[in-house]
PDB file of C-alpha atoms in Angstrom:
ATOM      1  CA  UNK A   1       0.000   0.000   0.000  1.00  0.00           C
ATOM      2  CA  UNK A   2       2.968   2.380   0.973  1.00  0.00           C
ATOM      3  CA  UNK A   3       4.241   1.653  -2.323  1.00  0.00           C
ATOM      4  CA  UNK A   4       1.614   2.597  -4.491  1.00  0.00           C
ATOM      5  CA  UNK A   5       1.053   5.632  -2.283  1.00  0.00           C
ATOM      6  CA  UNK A   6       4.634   6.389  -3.027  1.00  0.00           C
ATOM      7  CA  UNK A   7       4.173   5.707  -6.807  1.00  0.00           C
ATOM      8  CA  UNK A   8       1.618   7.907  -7.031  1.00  0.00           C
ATOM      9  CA  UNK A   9       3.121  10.655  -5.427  1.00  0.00           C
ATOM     10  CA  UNK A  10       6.170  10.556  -7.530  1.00  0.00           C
ATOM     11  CA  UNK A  11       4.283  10.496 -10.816  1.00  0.00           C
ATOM     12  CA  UNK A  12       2.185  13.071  -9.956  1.00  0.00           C
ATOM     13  CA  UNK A  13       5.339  14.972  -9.784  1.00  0.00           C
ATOM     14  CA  UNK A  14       6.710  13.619 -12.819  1.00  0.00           C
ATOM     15  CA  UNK A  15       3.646  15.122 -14.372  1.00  0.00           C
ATOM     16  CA  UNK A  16       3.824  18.368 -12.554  1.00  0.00           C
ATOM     17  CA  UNK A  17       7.714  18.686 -14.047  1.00  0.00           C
ATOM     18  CA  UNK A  18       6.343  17.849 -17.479  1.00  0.00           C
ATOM     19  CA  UNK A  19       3.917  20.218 -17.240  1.00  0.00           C
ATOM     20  CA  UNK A  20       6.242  22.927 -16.335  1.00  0.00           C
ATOM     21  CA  UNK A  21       8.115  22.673 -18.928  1.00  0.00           C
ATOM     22  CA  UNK A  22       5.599  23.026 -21.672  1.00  0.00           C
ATOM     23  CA  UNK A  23       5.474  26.210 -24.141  1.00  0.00           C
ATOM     24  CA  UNK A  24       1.528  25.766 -23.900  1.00  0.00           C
ATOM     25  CA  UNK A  25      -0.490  27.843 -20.960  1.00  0.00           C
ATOM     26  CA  UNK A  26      -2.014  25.593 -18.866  1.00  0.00           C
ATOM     27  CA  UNK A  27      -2.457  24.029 -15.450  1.00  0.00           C
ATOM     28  CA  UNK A  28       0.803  24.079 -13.655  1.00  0.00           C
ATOM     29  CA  UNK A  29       2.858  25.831 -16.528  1.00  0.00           C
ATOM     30  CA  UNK A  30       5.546  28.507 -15.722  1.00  0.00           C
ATOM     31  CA  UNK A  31       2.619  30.935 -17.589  1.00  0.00           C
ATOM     32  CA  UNK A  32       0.361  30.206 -14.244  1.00  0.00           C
ATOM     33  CA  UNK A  33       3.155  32.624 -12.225  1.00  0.00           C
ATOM     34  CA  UNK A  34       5.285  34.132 -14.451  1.00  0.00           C
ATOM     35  CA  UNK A  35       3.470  37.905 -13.764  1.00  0.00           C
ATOM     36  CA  UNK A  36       1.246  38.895 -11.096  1.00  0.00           C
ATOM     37  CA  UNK A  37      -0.645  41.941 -13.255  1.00  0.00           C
ATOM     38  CA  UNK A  38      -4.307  42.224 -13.085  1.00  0.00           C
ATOM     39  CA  UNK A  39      -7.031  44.431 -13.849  1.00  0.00           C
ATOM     40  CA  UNK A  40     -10.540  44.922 -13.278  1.00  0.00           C
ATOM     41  CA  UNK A  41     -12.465  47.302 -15.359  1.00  0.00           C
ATOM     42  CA  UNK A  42     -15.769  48.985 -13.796  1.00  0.00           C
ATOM     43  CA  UNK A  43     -16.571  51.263 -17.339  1.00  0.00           C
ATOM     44  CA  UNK A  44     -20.109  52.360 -18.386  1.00  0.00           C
ATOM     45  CA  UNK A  45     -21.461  54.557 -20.675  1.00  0.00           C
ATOM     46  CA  UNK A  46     -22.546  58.458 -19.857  1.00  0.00           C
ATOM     47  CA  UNK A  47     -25.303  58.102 -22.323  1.00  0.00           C
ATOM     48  CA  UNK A  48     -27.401  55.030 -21.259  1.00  0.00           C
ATOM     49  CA  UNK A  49     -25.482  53.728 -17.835  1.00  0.00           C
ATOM     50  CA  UNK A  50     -24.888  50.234 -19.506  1.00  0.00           C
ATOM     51  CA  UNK A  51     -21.997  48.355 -18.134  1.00  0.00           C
ATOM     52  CA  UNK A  52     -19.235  47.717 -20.714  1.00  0.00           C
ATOM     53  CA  UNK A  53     -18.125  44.109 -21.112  1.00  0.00           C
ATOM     54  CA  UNK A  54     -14.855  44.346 -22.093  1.00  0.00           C
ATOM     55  CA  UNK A  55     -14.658  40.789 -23.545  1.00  0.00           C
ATOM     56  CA  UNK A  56     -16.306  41.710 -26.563  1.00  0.00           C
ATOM     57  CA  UNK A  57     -13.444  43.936 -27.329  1.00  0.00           C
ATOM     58  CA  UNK A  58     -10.558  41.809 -25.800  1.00  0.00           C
ATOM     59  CA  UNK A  59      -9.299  38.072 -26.285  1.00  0.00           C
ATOM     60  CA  UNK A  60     -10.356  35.827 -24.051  1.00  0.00           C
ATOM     61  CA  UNK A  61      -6.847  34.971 -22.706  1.00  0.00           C
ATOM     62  CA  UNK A  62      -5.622  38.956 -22.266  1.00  0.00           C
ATOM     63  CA  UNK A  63      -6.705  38.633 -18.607  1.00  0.00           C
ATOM     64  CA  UNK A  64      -3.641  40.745 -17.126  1.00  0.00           C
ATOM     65  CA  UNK A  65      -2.958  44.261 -18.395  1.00  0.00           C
ATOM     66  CA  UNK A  66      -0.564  46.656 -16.705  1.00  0.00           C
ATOM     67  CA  UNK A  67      -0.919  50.501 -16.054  1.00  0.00           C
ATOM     68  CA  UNK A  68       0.145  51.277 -19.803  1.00  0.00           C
ATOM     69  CA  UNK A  69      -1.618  48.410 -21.587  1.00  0.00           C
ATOM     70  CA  UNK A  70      -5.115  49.498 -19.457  1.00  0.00           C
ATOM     71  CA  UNK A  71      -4.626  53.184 -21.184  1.00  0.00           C
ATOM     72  CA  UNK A  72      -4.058  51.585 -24.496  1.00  0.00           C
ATOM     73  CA  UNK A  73      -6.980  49.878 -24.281  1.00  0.00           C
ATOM     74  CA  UNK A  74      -9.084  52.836 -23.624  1.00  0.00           C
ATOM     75  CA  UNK A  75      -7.423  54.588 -26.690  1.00  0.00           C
ATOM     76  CA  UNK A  76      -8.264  51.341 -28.714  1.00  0.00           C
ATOM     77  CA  UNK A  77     -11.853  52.056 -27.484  1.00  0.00           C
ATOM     78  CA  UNK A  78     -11.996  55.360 -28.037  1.00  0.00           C
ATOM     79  CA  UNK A  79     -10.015  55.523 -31.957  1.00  0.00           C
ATOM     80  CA  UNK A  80     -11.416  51.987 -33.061  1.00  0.00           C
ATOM     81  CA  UNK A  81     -14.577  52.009 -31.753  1.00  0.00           C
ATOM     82  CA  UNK A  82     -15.800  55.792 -31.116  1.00  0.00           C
ATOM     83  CA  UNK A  83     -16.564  55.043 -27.241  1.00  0.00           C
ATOM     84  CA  UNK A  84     -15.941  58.561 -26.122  1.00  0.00           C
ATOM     85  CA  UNK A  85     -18.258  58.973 -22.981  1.00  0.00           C
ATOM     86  CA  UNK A  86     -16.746  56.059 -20.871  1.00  0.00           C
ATOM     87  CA  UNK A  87     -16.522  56.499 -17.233  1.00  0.00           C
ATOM     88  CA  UNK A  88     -15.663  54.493 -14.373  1.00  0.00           C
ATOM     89  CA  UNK A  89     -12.497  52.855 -12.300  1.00  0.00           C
ATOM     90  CA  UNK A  90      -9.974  50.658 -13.859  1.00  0.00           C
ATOM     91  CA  UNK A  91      -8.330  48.411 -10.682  1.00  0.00           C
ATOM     92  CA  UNK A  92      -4.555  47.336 -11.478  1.00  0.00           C
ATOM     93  CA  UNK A  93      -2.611  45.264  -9.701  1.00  0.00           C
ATOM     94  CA  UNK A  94       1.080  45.707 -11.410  1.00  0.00           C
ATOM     95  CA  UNK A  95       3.808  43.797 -10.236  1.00  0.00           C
ATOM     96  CA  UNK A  96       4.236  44.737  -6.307  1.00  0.00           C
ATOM     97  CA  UNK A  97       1.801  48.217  -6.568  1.00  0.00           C
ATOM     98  CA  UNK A  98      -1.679  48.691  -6.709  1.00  0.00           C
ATOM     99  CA  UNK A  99      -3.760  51.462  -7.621  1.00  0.00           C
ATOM    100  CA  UNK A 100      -7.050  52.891  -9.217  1.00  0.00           C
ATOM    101  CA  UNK A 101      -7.206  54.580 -12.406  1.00  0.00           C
ATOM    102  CA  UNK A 102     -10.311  57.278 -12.818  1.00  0.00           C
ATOM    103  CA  UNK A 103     -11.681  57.426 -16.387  1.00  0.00           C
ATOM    104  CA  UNK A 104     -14.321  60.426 -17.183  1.00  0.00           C
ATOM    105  CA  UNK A 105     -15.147  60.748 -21.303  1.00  0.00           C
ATOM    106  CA  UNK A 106     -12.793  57.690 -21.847  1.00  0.00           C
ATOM    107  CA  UNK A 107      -9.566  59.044 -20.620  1.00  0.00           C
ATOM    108  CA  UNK A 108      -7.551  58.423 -17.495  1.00  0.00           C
ATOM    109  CA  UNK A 109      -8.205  61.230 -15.216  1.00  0.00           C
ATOM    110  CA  UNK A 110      -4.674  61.821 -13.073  1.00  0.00           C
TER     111      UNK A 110
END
């Protein structure tokens, strides 16, 4: 019984190495904590209050954006698809800071 305990154990750690190694995001990969940035976007529109889901303007697996990338988004809104009365917070957690970003008519307000 102590064996196959033992066995099992081992494997699963011969799958865990496997997995780390692995160009391909996934479950235990080196992609899971190579960066800690994350942001959560709170944006509506001025005209009719609607929340704005940003996954119909973003790929599924951008899930991390820094400080720069969350202002090029909002200028990718605003140019690309003539969103120019967005307001709201954008939450980012970059690397070992944290702050909220203020958006009034779809710009960063510092």
């Amino acid at each position: 019984m102590a064996n196959a305990a033992l066995a099992a154990l081992a494997a699963y750690f011969l799958f865990l190495f496997w997995r780390s190694v692995r160009k391909k995001p996934g479950f235990a990969t080196w992609h899971m904590f190579a960066g800690s940035k994350i942001s959560k976007f709170s944006l509506c529109r001025d005209h009719d209050g609607a929340p704005l889901n940003i996954w119909d303007f973003l790929p599924h697996t951008q899930v991390s954006m820094s400080h720069q990338e969350s202002r090029f988004f909002l200028l990718y809104l605003t140019r690309v698809h003539k969103m120019t009365d967005l307001r709201g917070t954008i939450g980012v957690r970059d690397e070992m800071s944290t702050f909220t970003l203020t958006v009034e008519d779809s710009h960063v307000v510092d």
